[in-house]
Amino acid sequence: MDHLPPYLFARIDELKGKKLRQGVDVIDFGVGDPDLPTPPHIVEALVTAARDPKNHHYPSYAGMLAYREAVADWYRHRFGVDLDPKTEVLALIGSKEGIAHIPEAFVNPGDVVLVADPGYPVYRTSTLFAEGTVYEMPLLAENGFLPDLAEIPAEVAAKAKMIFINYPNNPTAAVAPRSFFEEVVTFAREHGIVVVHDNAYSEITFDGYRAPSFLETDGAMEIGIEMHSLSKTYNMTGWRIGMACGSPEIVAGLGRVKTNIDSGAFDAVQHAAIAALTGPQDCVREACATYRERRDLLVSGLTELGFDVRAPKATFYVWMAVEDSMAFAAMLLDRAGIVVTPGIGFGTHGAGYVRFAITRPVERIEQALERMRGLDL
Ligand SMILES: *Cc1c(COP(=O)(O)O)cnc(C)c1O
């Protein structure tokens, strides 16, 4: 436990609690949790399935075959990727669960795991739980927030067992060109590294951009696994359902760990997930349109205020350069009652940024901009 990084969001949580107790109307752009409800046809599928006693037992470890088939069909239609639902798809209790468990399958004490900085904190903590050694790959604006694989020292690459990548990216909102995925495959093959791609935001995209699956890349199926989830796509964060897809050996390794830890995802939730993946997809398009409107409002408002900020092509985050992320986030909360996430909480290279989660309606974004205009920033 002593090796886990300090929880750097504590200071902001504390300050937010204080403001709320003072009766301040806090506008919270901190949480990466959609404010939109789960579409009704998915909720209906859960209700129906929950009433059926067949679904009240222990689920299967790997997930219902019908769910894994729905995932495979979705991957085929959406990405043109062919998956064998029996060996190349595994149900997850949310993608965080798969990310948290996969190092246990492949990382021995002292093995190196390549982790982006800034990045989703679980890549680092899951490595530490497996007693692996974290090597931080800086994500820099000048590289489009992609790690520079050529900068990884040869001795580090030789000891590396796993690399975590995530595009569309949280927290930077960057997207990756296909050529980057090709580079990752070449690098991983050369050094015998398992690639874990976190694709939680593939469906939250704008302006005609369509995010690929890492598994579309030539050779990826041999060395890679993709963690995916219904959380962000269908506003199902509370439901805890996701999928791991890719190389049968890697999927089996993760499955073996999971068999010894959890007993699968509730069958009724898997039925609802089938309804989500196989049902009408206009709910996804509507959610993206909502985020796009919010993004445009926030980005143009922040730009007018003189901030260095770009409209992201994907995710529901806006990543804004500031001088000192913790000082800026604390100041904004203290003086304007606005919560943003300090980038330092995602790694040292996040120290010059704050993240806005646009999981709040346009009226709240307008109010926040109005408050910021009054601050004389
Ligand atoms: C939200 C998120 C996840 C986890 O989502 P689940 O709800 O566990 O499926 C994983 N990775 C990133 C980058 C996220 O932002």
mmCIF file of C-alpha atoms in Angstrom, residues 20-309:
data_model
loop_
_atom_site.group_PDB
_atom_site.id
_atom_site.type_symbol
_atom_site.label_atom_id
_atom_site.label_comp_id
_atom_site.label_asym_id
_atom_site.label_seq_id
_atom_site.Cartn_x
_atom_site.Cartn_y
_atom_site.Cartn_z
ATOM 1 C CA LEU A 20 -20.861 23.119 -0.355
ATOM 2 C CA ARG A 21 -21.168 23.473 3.418
ATOM 3 C CA GLN A 22 -20.970 27.257 2.973
ATOM 4 C CA GLY A 23 -23.949 26.987 0.631
ATOM 5 C CA VAL A 24 -21.990 27.845 -2.544
ATOM 6 C CA ASP A 25 -23.666 26.667 -5.773
ATOM 7 C CA VAL A 26 -20.726 24.560 -6.942
ATOM 8 C CA ILE A 27 -20.476 23.815 -10.687
ATOM 9 C CA ASP A 28 -18.688 20.478 -10.937
ATOM 10 C CA PHE A 29 -16.692 19.676 -14.064
ATOM 11 C CA GLY A 30 -14.620 17.177 -12.112
ATOM 12 C CA VAL A 31 -16.323 13.847 -12.650
ATOM 13 C CA GLY A 32 -16.012 11.796 -15.842
ATOM 14 C CA ASP A 33 -19.485 10.377 -15.426
ATOM 15 C CA PRO A 34 -22.198 11.179 -17.998
ATOM 16 C CA ASP A 35 -25.068 13.267 -16.580
ATOM 17 C CA LEU A 36 -27.380 11.858 -19.295
ATOM 18 C CA PRO A 37 -29.572 8.885 -18.313
ATOM 19 C CA THR A 38 -29.221 5.360 -19.700
ATOM 20 C CA PRO A 39 -31.529 5.087 -22.760
ATOM 21 C CA PRO A 40 -34.974 3.676 -21.797
ATOM 22 C CA HIS A 41 -34.843 0.559 -24.022
ATOM 23 C CA ILE A 42 -31.747 -0.593 -22.143
ATOM 24 C CA VAL A 43 -33.377 0.006 -18.752
ATOM 25 C CA GLU A 44 -36.442 -1.945 -19.956
ATOM 26 C CA ALA A 45 -34.259 -4.894 -20.958
ATOM 27 C CA LEU A 46 -32.747 -4.939 -17.467
ATOM 28 C CA VAL A 47 -36.161 -4.817 -15.782
ATOM 29 C CA THR A 48 -37.448 -7.721 -17.868
ATOM 30 C CA ALA A 49 -34.307 -9.777 -17.274
ATOM 31 C CA ALA A 50 -34.250 -8.994 -13.551
ATOM 32 C CA ARG A 51 -37.772 -10.458 -13.207
ATOM 33 C CA ASP A 52 -36.659 -13.790 -14.686
ATOM 34 C CA PRO A 53 -35.428 -16.183 -11.963
ATOM 35 C CA LYS A 54 -33.132 -17.809 -14.546
ATOM 36 C CA ASN A 55 -30.948 -14.739 -14.147
ATOM 37 C CA HIS A 56 -30.722 -14.868 -10.363
ATOM 38 C CA HIS A 57 -27.846 -17.355 -10.148
ATOM 39 C CA TYR A 58 -24.100 -17.085 -10.406
ATOM 40 C CA PRO A 59 -23.259 -15.912 -13.907
ATOM 41 C CA SER A 60 -20.647 -17.711 -16.005
ATOM 42 C CA TYR A 61 -17.083 -16.499 -15.526
ATOM 43 C CA ALA A 62 -16.479 -15.494 -19.131
ATOM 44 C CA GLY A 63 -19.901 -13.928 -19.613
ATOM 45 C CA MET A 64 -23.001 -15.348 -21.320
ATOM 46 C CA LEU A 65 -22.238 -16.625 -24.803
ATOM 47 C CA ALA A 66 -25.107 -14.436 -26.086
ATOM 48 C CA TYR A 67 -23.384 -11.373 -24.628
ATOM 49 C CA ARG A 68 -20.014 -12.333 -26.080
ATOM 50 C CA GLU A 69 -21.690 -12.915 -29.452
ATOM 51 C CA ALA A 70 -23.301 -9.477 -29.259
ATOM 52 C CA VAL A 71 -19.866 -7.988 -28.550
ATOM 53 C CA ALA A 72 -18.318 -9.885 -31.479
ATOM 54 C CA ASP A 73 -21.137 -8.716 -33.811
ATOM 55 C CA TRP A 74 -20.718 -5.159 -32.616
ATOM 56 C CA TYR A 75 -16.935 -5.302 -33.245
ATOM 57 C CA ARG A 76 -17.564 -6.694 -36.737
ATOM 58 C CA HIS A 77 -20.083 -3.999 -37.690
ATOM 59 C CA ARG A 78 -18.361 -1.135 -35.988
ATOM 60 C CA PHE A 79 -14.684 -1.874 -36.666
ATOM 61 C CA GLY A 80 -14.605 -4.679 -39.224
ATOM 62 C CA VAL A 81 -12.798 -6.822 -36.617
ATOM 63 C CA ASP A 82 -13.637 -10.539 -36.523
ATOM 64 C CA LEU A 83 -13.635 -12.052 -33.046
ATOM 65 C CA ASP A 84 -14.362 -15.582 -31.915
ATOM 66 C CA PRO A 85 -16.888 -14.999 -29.110
ATOM 67 C CA LYS A 86 -15.749 -18.175 -27.341
ATOM 68 C CA THR A 87 -12.038 -17.408 -27.077
ATOM 69 C CA GLU A 88 -11.481 -13.774 -28.029
ATOM 70 C CA VAL A 89 -14.142 -12.009 -25.949
ATOM 71 C CA LEU A 90 -14.464 -11.864 -22.172
ATOM 72 C CA ALA A 91 -17.118 -10.032 -20.143
ATOM 73 C CA LEU A 92 -15.782 -7.522 -17.634
ATOM 74 C CA ILE A 93 -17.385 -5.902 -14.611
ATOM 75 C CA GLY A 94 -16.562 -2.566 -16.247
ATOM 76 C CA SER A 95 -13.302 -1.998 -18.128
ATOM 77 C CA LYS A 96 -11.615 -0.699 -14.969
ATOM 78 C CA GLU A 97 -11.904 -4.217 -13.615
ATOM 79 C CA GLY A 98 -10.035 -5.682 -16.594
ATOM 80 C CA ILE A 99 -7.362 -2.984 -16.417
ATOM 81 C CA ALA A 100 -6.916 -3.582 -12.695
ATOM 82 C CA HIS A 101 -6.504 -7.353 -13.103
ATOM 83 C CA ILE A 102 -4.502 -7.836 -16.292
ATOM 84 C CA PRO A 103 -1.023 -7.184 -14.876
ATOM 85 C CA GLU A 104 -1.573 -10.078 -12.441
ATOM 86 C CA ALA A 105 -1.663 -12.410 -15.441
ATOM 87 C CA PHE A 106 1.519 -11.264 -17.195
ATOM 88 C CA VAL A 107 3.699 -9.088 -14.973
ATOM 89 C CA ASN A 108 6.188 -10.589 -12.546
ATOM 90 C CA PRO A 109 7.799 -8.585 -9.744
ATOM 91 C CA GLY A 110 10.324 -6.211 -11.290
ATOM 92 C CA ASP A 111 8.972 -6.435 -14.836
ATOM 93 C CA VAL A 112 8.509 -3.064 -16.464
ATOM 94 C CA VAL A 113 5.088 -1.766 -17.496
ATOM 95 C CA LEU A 114 4.968 1.227 -19.823
ATOM 96 C CA VAL A 115 2.379 3.717 -18.640
ATOM 97 C CA ALA A 116 1.418 7.091 -20.085
ATOM 98 C CA ASP A 117 1.895 10.197 -17.956
ATOM 99 C CA PRO A 118 -0.618 11.815 -17.647
ATOM 100 C CA GLY A 119 -2.963 8.825 -17.743
ATOM 101 C CA TYR A 120 -5.884 7.003 -16.187
ATOM 102 C CA PRO A 121 -4.518 6.231 -12.686
ATOM 103 C CA VAL A 122 -5.436 2.508 -12.708
ATOM 104 C CA TYR A 123 -2.673 1.580 -15.223
ATOM 105 C CA ARG A 124 -0.141 2.590 -12.615
ATOM 106 C CA THR A 125 -1.853 1.181 -9.537
ATOM 107 C CA SER A 126 -2.615 -2.190 -11.158
ATOM 108 C CA THR A 127 1.070 -2.447 -12.119
ATOM 109 C CA LEU A 128 2.074 -1.718 -8.533
ATOM 110 C CA PHE A 129 -0.331 -4.347 -7.161
ATOM 111 C CA ALA A 130 1.413 -6.893 -9.402
ATOM 112 C CA GLU A 131 4.776 -5.584 -8.080
ATOM 113 C CA GLY A 132 5.737 -4.410 -11.534
ATOM 114 C CA THR A 133 7.887 -1.352 -12.151
ATOM 115 C CA VAL A 134 6.193 1.626 -13.784
ATOM 116 C CA TYR A 135 8.033 3.387 -16.603
ATOM 117 C CA GLU A 136 6.374 6.677 -17.407
ATOM 118 C CA MET A 137 5.985 7.684 -21.034
ATOM 119 C CA PRO A 138 5.415 11.449 -21.121
ATOM 120 C CA LEU A 139 2.465 12.655 -23.186
ATOM 121 C CA LEU A 140 3.507 16.043 -24.521
ATOM 122 C CA ALA A 141 1.521 18.602 -26.489
ATOM 123 C CA GLU A 142 4.267 18.802 -29.140
ATOM 124 C CA ASN A 143 3.793 15.080 -29.867
ATOM 125 C CA GLY A 144 0.023 15.341 -30.007
ATOM 126 C CA PHE A 145 -0.089 13.667 -26.582
ATOM 127 C CA LEU A 146 1.192 10.394 -28.058
ATOM 128 C CA PRO A 147 4.079 8.609 -26.304
ATOM 129 C CA ASP A 148 7.372 8.721 -28.189
ATOM 130 C CA LEU A 149 8.327 5.032 -28.319
ATOM 131 C CA ALA A 150 11.750 5.860 -29.757
ATOM 132 C CA GLU A 151 12.556 7.670 -26.487
ATOM 133 C CA ILE A 152 12.153 4.512 -24.409
ATOM 134 C CA PRO A 153 15.676 3.335 -23.463
ATOM 135 C CA ALA A 154 16.645 -0.085 -24.874
ATOM 136 C CA GLU A 155 17.217 -1.580 -21.394
ATOM 137 C CA VAL A 156 13.735 -0.489 -20.323
ATOM 138 C CA ALA A 157 12.135 -1.909 -23.468
ATOM 139 C CA ALA A 158 14.021 -5.187 -22.870
ATOM 140 C CA LYS A 159 12.503 -5.516 -19.389
ATOM 141 C CA ALA A 160 9.023 -4.385 -20.439
ATOM 142 C CA LYS A 161 6.172 -6.912 -20.294
ATOM 143 C CA MET A 162 3.185 -4.680 -20.912
ATOM 144 C CA ILE A 163 2.209 -1.300 -22.352
ATOM 145 C CA PHE A 164 -1.017 0.566 -21.650
ATOM 146 C CA ILE A 165 -2.335 2.905 -24.324
ATOM 147 C CA ASN A 166 -5.637 4.783 -24.474
ATOM 148 C CA TYR A 167 -6.982 6.670 -27.525
ATOM 149 C CA PRO A 168 -9.289 8.579 -27.586
ATOM 150 C CA ASN A 169 -7.410 9.612 -24.467
ATOM 151 C CA ASN A 170 -8.396 10.515 -20.961
ATOM 152 C CA PRO A 171 -7.375 13.074 -19.715
ATOM 153 C CA THR A 172 -5.822 14.859 -22.747
ATOM 154 C CA ALA A 173 -8.751 14.148 -25.151
ATOM 155 C CA ALA A 174 -6.166 13.373 -27.870
ATOM 156 C CA VAL A 175 -6.850 10.874 -30.645
ATOM 157 C CA ALA A 176 -4.259 8.635 -32.297
ATOM 158 C CA PRO A 177 -3.612 8.164 -36.024
ATOM 159 C CA ARG A 178 -3.619 4.569 -37.226
ATOM 160 C CA SER A 179 0.111 4.893 -37.888
ATOM 161 C CA PHE A 180 0.662 5.181 -34.131
ATOM 162 C CA PHE A 181 -1.097 1.859 -33.527
ATOM 163 C CA GLU A 182 1.112 0.321 -36.235
ATOM 164 C CA GLU A 183 4.207 1.630 -34.430
ATOM 165 C CA VAL A 184 2.952 0.127 -31.181
ATOM 166 C CA VAL A 185 2.477 -3.289 -32.822
ATOM 167 C CA THR A 186 5.999 -3.212 -34.289
ATOM 168 C CA PHE A 187 7.482 -2.139 -30.955
ATOM 169 C CA ALA A 188 5.534 -4.765 -28.986
ATOM 170 C CA ARG A 189 6.518 -7.565 -31.368
ATOM 171 C CA GLU A 190 10.154 -6.568 -31.241
ATOM 172 C CA HIS A 191 10.254 -6.621 -27.437
ATOM 173 C CA GLY A 192 7.674 -9.294 -26.621
ATOM 174 C CA ILE A 193 5.277 -6.880 -24.926
ATOM 175 C CA VAL A 194 1.553 -7.327 -24.263
ATOM 176 C CA VAL A 195 -0.390 -4.288 -25.524
ATOM 177 C CA VAL A 196 -3.432 -3.249 -23.515
ATOM 178 C CA HIS A 197 -5.498 -0.680 -25.378
ATOM 179 C CA ASP A 198 -8.205 1.084 -23.387
ATOM 180 C CA ASN A 199 -10.904 2.129 -25.855
ATOM 181 C CA ALA A 200 -13.532 3.434 -23.413
ATOM 182 C CA TYR A 201 -14.211 6.543 -25.561
ATOM 183 C CA SER A 202 -14.326 5.104 -29.093
ATOM 184 C CA GLU A 203 -17.980 6.125 -29.545
ATOM 185 C CA ILE A 204 -17.773 9.632 -28.055
ATOM 186 C CA THR A 205 -16.483 11.429 -31.139
ATOM 187 C CA PHE A 206 -17.272 14.609 -33.085
ATOM 188 C CA ASP A 207 -16.968 16.405 -36.407
ATOM 189 C CA GLY A 208 -17.098 13.208 -38.454
ATOM 190 C CA TYR A 209 -14.169 11.586 -36.658
ATOM 191 C CA ARG A 210 -14.563 7.802 -36.121
ATOM 192 C CA ALA A 211 -12.166 6.236 -33.635
ATOM 193 C CA PRO A 212 -10.625 2.922 -34.673
ATOM 194 C CA SER A 213 -10.180 -0.208 -32.602
ATOM 195 C CA PHE A 214 -6.547 -1.098 -31.890
ATOM 196 C CA LEU A 215 -7.485 -4.599 -33.074
ATOM 197 C CA GLU A 216 -7.938 -3.282 -36.627
ATOM 198 C CA THR A 217 -4.159 -2.883 -36.822
ATOM 199 C CA ASP A 218 -2.245 -5.638 -38.655
ATOM 200 C CA GLY A 219 -0.745 -8.016 -36.112
ATOM 201 C CA ALA A 220 -2.625 -6.520 -33.144
ATOM 202 C CA MET A 221 -4.656 -9.678 -32.551
ATOM 203 C CA GLU A 222 -1.438 -11.567 -31.793
ATOM 204 C CA ILE A 223 -0.048 -9.247 -29.123
ATOM 205 C CA GLY A 224 -2.939 -7.155 -27.937
ATOM 206 C CA ILE A 225 -6.084 -6.923 -25.891
ATOM 207 C CA GLU A 226 -8.612 -4.107 -25.979
ATOM 208 C CA MET A 227 -10.567 -3.094 -22.901
ATOM 209 C CA HIS A 228 -13.932 -1.680 -23.814
ATOM 210 C CA SER A 229 -17.018 -0.715 -21.942
ATOM 211 C CA LEU A 230 -20.622 0.324 -22.245
ATOM 212 C CA SER A 231 -20.119 2.961 -19.530
ATOM 213 C CA LYS A 232 -19.388 6.000 -21.651
ATOM 214 C CA THR A 233 -21.166 4.929 -24.849
ATOM 215 C CA TYR A 234 -24.586 4.264 -23.300
ATOM 216 C CA ASN A 235 -24.354 6.252 -20.035
ATOM 217 C CA MET A 236 -24.026 3.013 -18.082
ATOM 218 C CA THR A 237 -21.211 3.807 -15.645
ATOM 219 C CA GLY A 238 -23.216 2.506 -12.694
ATOM 220 C CA TRP A 239 -24.077 -0.801 -14.353
ATOM 221 C CA ARG A 240 -20.548 -2.212 -14.410
ATOM 222 C CA ILE A 241 -20.344 -4.009 -17.727
ATOM 223 C CA GLY A 242 -17.515 -4.089 -20.226
ATOM 224 C CA MET A 243 -15.518 -6.433 -22.424
ATOM 225 C CA ALA A 244 -11.950 -7.491 -23.096
ATOM 226 C CA CYS A 245 -11.263 -8.544 -26.692
ATOM 227 C CA GLY A 246 -8.186 -9.694 -28.542
ATOM 228 C CA SER A 247 -5.513 -12.367 -28.558
ATOM 229 C CA PRO A 248 -6.951 -15.655 -27.234
ATOM 230 C CA GLU A 249 -3.848 -16.250 -25.058
ATOM 231 C CA ILE A 250 -4.085 -12.820 -23.454
ATOM 232 C CA VAL A 251 -7.855 -13.068 -23.013
ATOM 233 C CA ALA A 252 -7.367 -16.505 -21.401
ATOM 234 C CA GLY A 253 -4.713 -15.128 -19.036
ATOM 235 C CA LEU A 254 -7.018 -12.380 -17.831
ATOM 236 C CA GLY A 255 -9.879 -14.864 -17.607
ATOM 237 C CA ARG A 256 -7.813 -17.162 -15.415
ATOM 238 C CA VAL A 257 -7.073 -14.342 -12.962
ATOM 239 C CA LYS A 258 -10.713 -13.276 -12.902
ATOM 240 C CA THR A 259 -11.982 -16.815 -12.281
ATOM 241 C CA ASN A 260 -10.103 -16.677 -8.991
ATOM 242 C CA ILE A 261 -11.346 -13.232 -7.990
ATOM 243 C CA ASP A 262 -14.883 -12.516 -9.174
ATOM 244 C CA SER A 263 -17.882 -14.548 -10.289
ATOM 245 C CA GLY A 264 -18.902 -12.621 -13.368
ATOM 246 C CA ALA A 265 -21.327 -9.819 -14.208
ATOM 247 C CA PHE A 266 -25.041 -10.122 -13.297
ATOM 248 C CA ASP A 267 -26.814 -11.913 -16.170
ATOM 249 C CA ALA A 268 -29.621 -9.335 -16.196
ATOM 250 C CA VAL A 269 -27.045 -6.600 -16.788
ATOM 251 C CA GLN A 270 -25.581 -8.667 -19.626
ATOM 252 C CA HIS A 271 -29.073 -8.931 -21.172
ATOM 253 C CA ALA A 272 -29.361 -5.147 -20.950
ATOM 254 C CA ALA A 273 -25.925 -4.814 -22.529
ATOM 255 C CA ILE A 274 -27.049 -7.026 -25.433
ATOM 256 C CA ALA A 275 -30.015 -4.668 -25.895
ATOM 257 C CA ALA A 276 -27.591 -1.733 -25.933
ATOM 258 C CA LEU A 277 -25.161 -3.249 -28.460
ATOM 259 C CA THR A 278 -27.785 -4.690 -30.806
ATOM 260 C CA GLY A 279 -30.512 -2.023 -30.479
ATOM 261 C CA PRO A 280 -30.908 1.374 -32.158
ATOM 262 C CA GLN A 281 -27.792 3.538 -31.949
ATOM 263 C CA ASP A 282 -29.397 6.982 -32.303
ATOM 264 C CA CYS A 283 -28.989 7.412 -28.524
ATOM 265 C CA VAL A 284 -25.207 7.431 -29.077
ATOM 266 C CA ARG A 285 -25.447 10.016 -31.864
ATOM 267 C CA GLU A 286 -27.694 12.209 -29.707
ATOM 268 C CA ALA A 287 -25.302 12.022 -26.755
ATOM 269 C CA CYS A 288 -22.406 13.033 -29.030
ATOM 270 C CA ALA A 289 -24.428 15.975 -30.364
ATOM 271 C CA THR A 290 -25.066 17.077 -26.784
ATOM 272 C CA TYR A 291 -21.372 16.858 -25.872
ATOM 273 C CA ARG A 292 -20.404 18.671 -29.067
ATOM 274 C CA GLU A 293 -22.667 21.625 -28.265
ATOM 275 C CA ARG A 294 -21.189 21.795 -24.758
ATOM 276 C CA ARG A 295 -17.648 21.463 -26.086
ATOM 277 C CA ASP A 296 -18.118 24.303 -28.565
ATOM 278 C CA LEU A 297 -19.608 26.593 -25.922
ATOM 279 C CA LEU A 298 -16.874 25.870 -23.369
ATOM 280 C CA VAL A 299 -13.957 25.989 -25.801
ATOM 281 C CA SER A 300 -15.062 29.258 -27.406
ATOM 282 C CA GLY A 301 -15.715 30.803 -23.991
ATOM 283 C CA LEU A 302 -12.328 29.755 -22.641
ATOM 284 C CA THR A 303 -10.579 30.925 -25.810
ATOM 285 C CA GLU A 304 -12.222 34.352 -25.463
ATOM 286 C CA LEU A 305 -10.911 34.450 -21.920
ATOM 287 C CA GLY A 306 -7.427 34.008 -23.362
ATOM 288 C CA PHE A 307 -6.810 30.364 -22.472
ATOM 289 C CA ASP A 308 -4.842 27.911 -24.589
ATOM 290 C CA VAL A 309 -7.425 25.250 -25.354
#
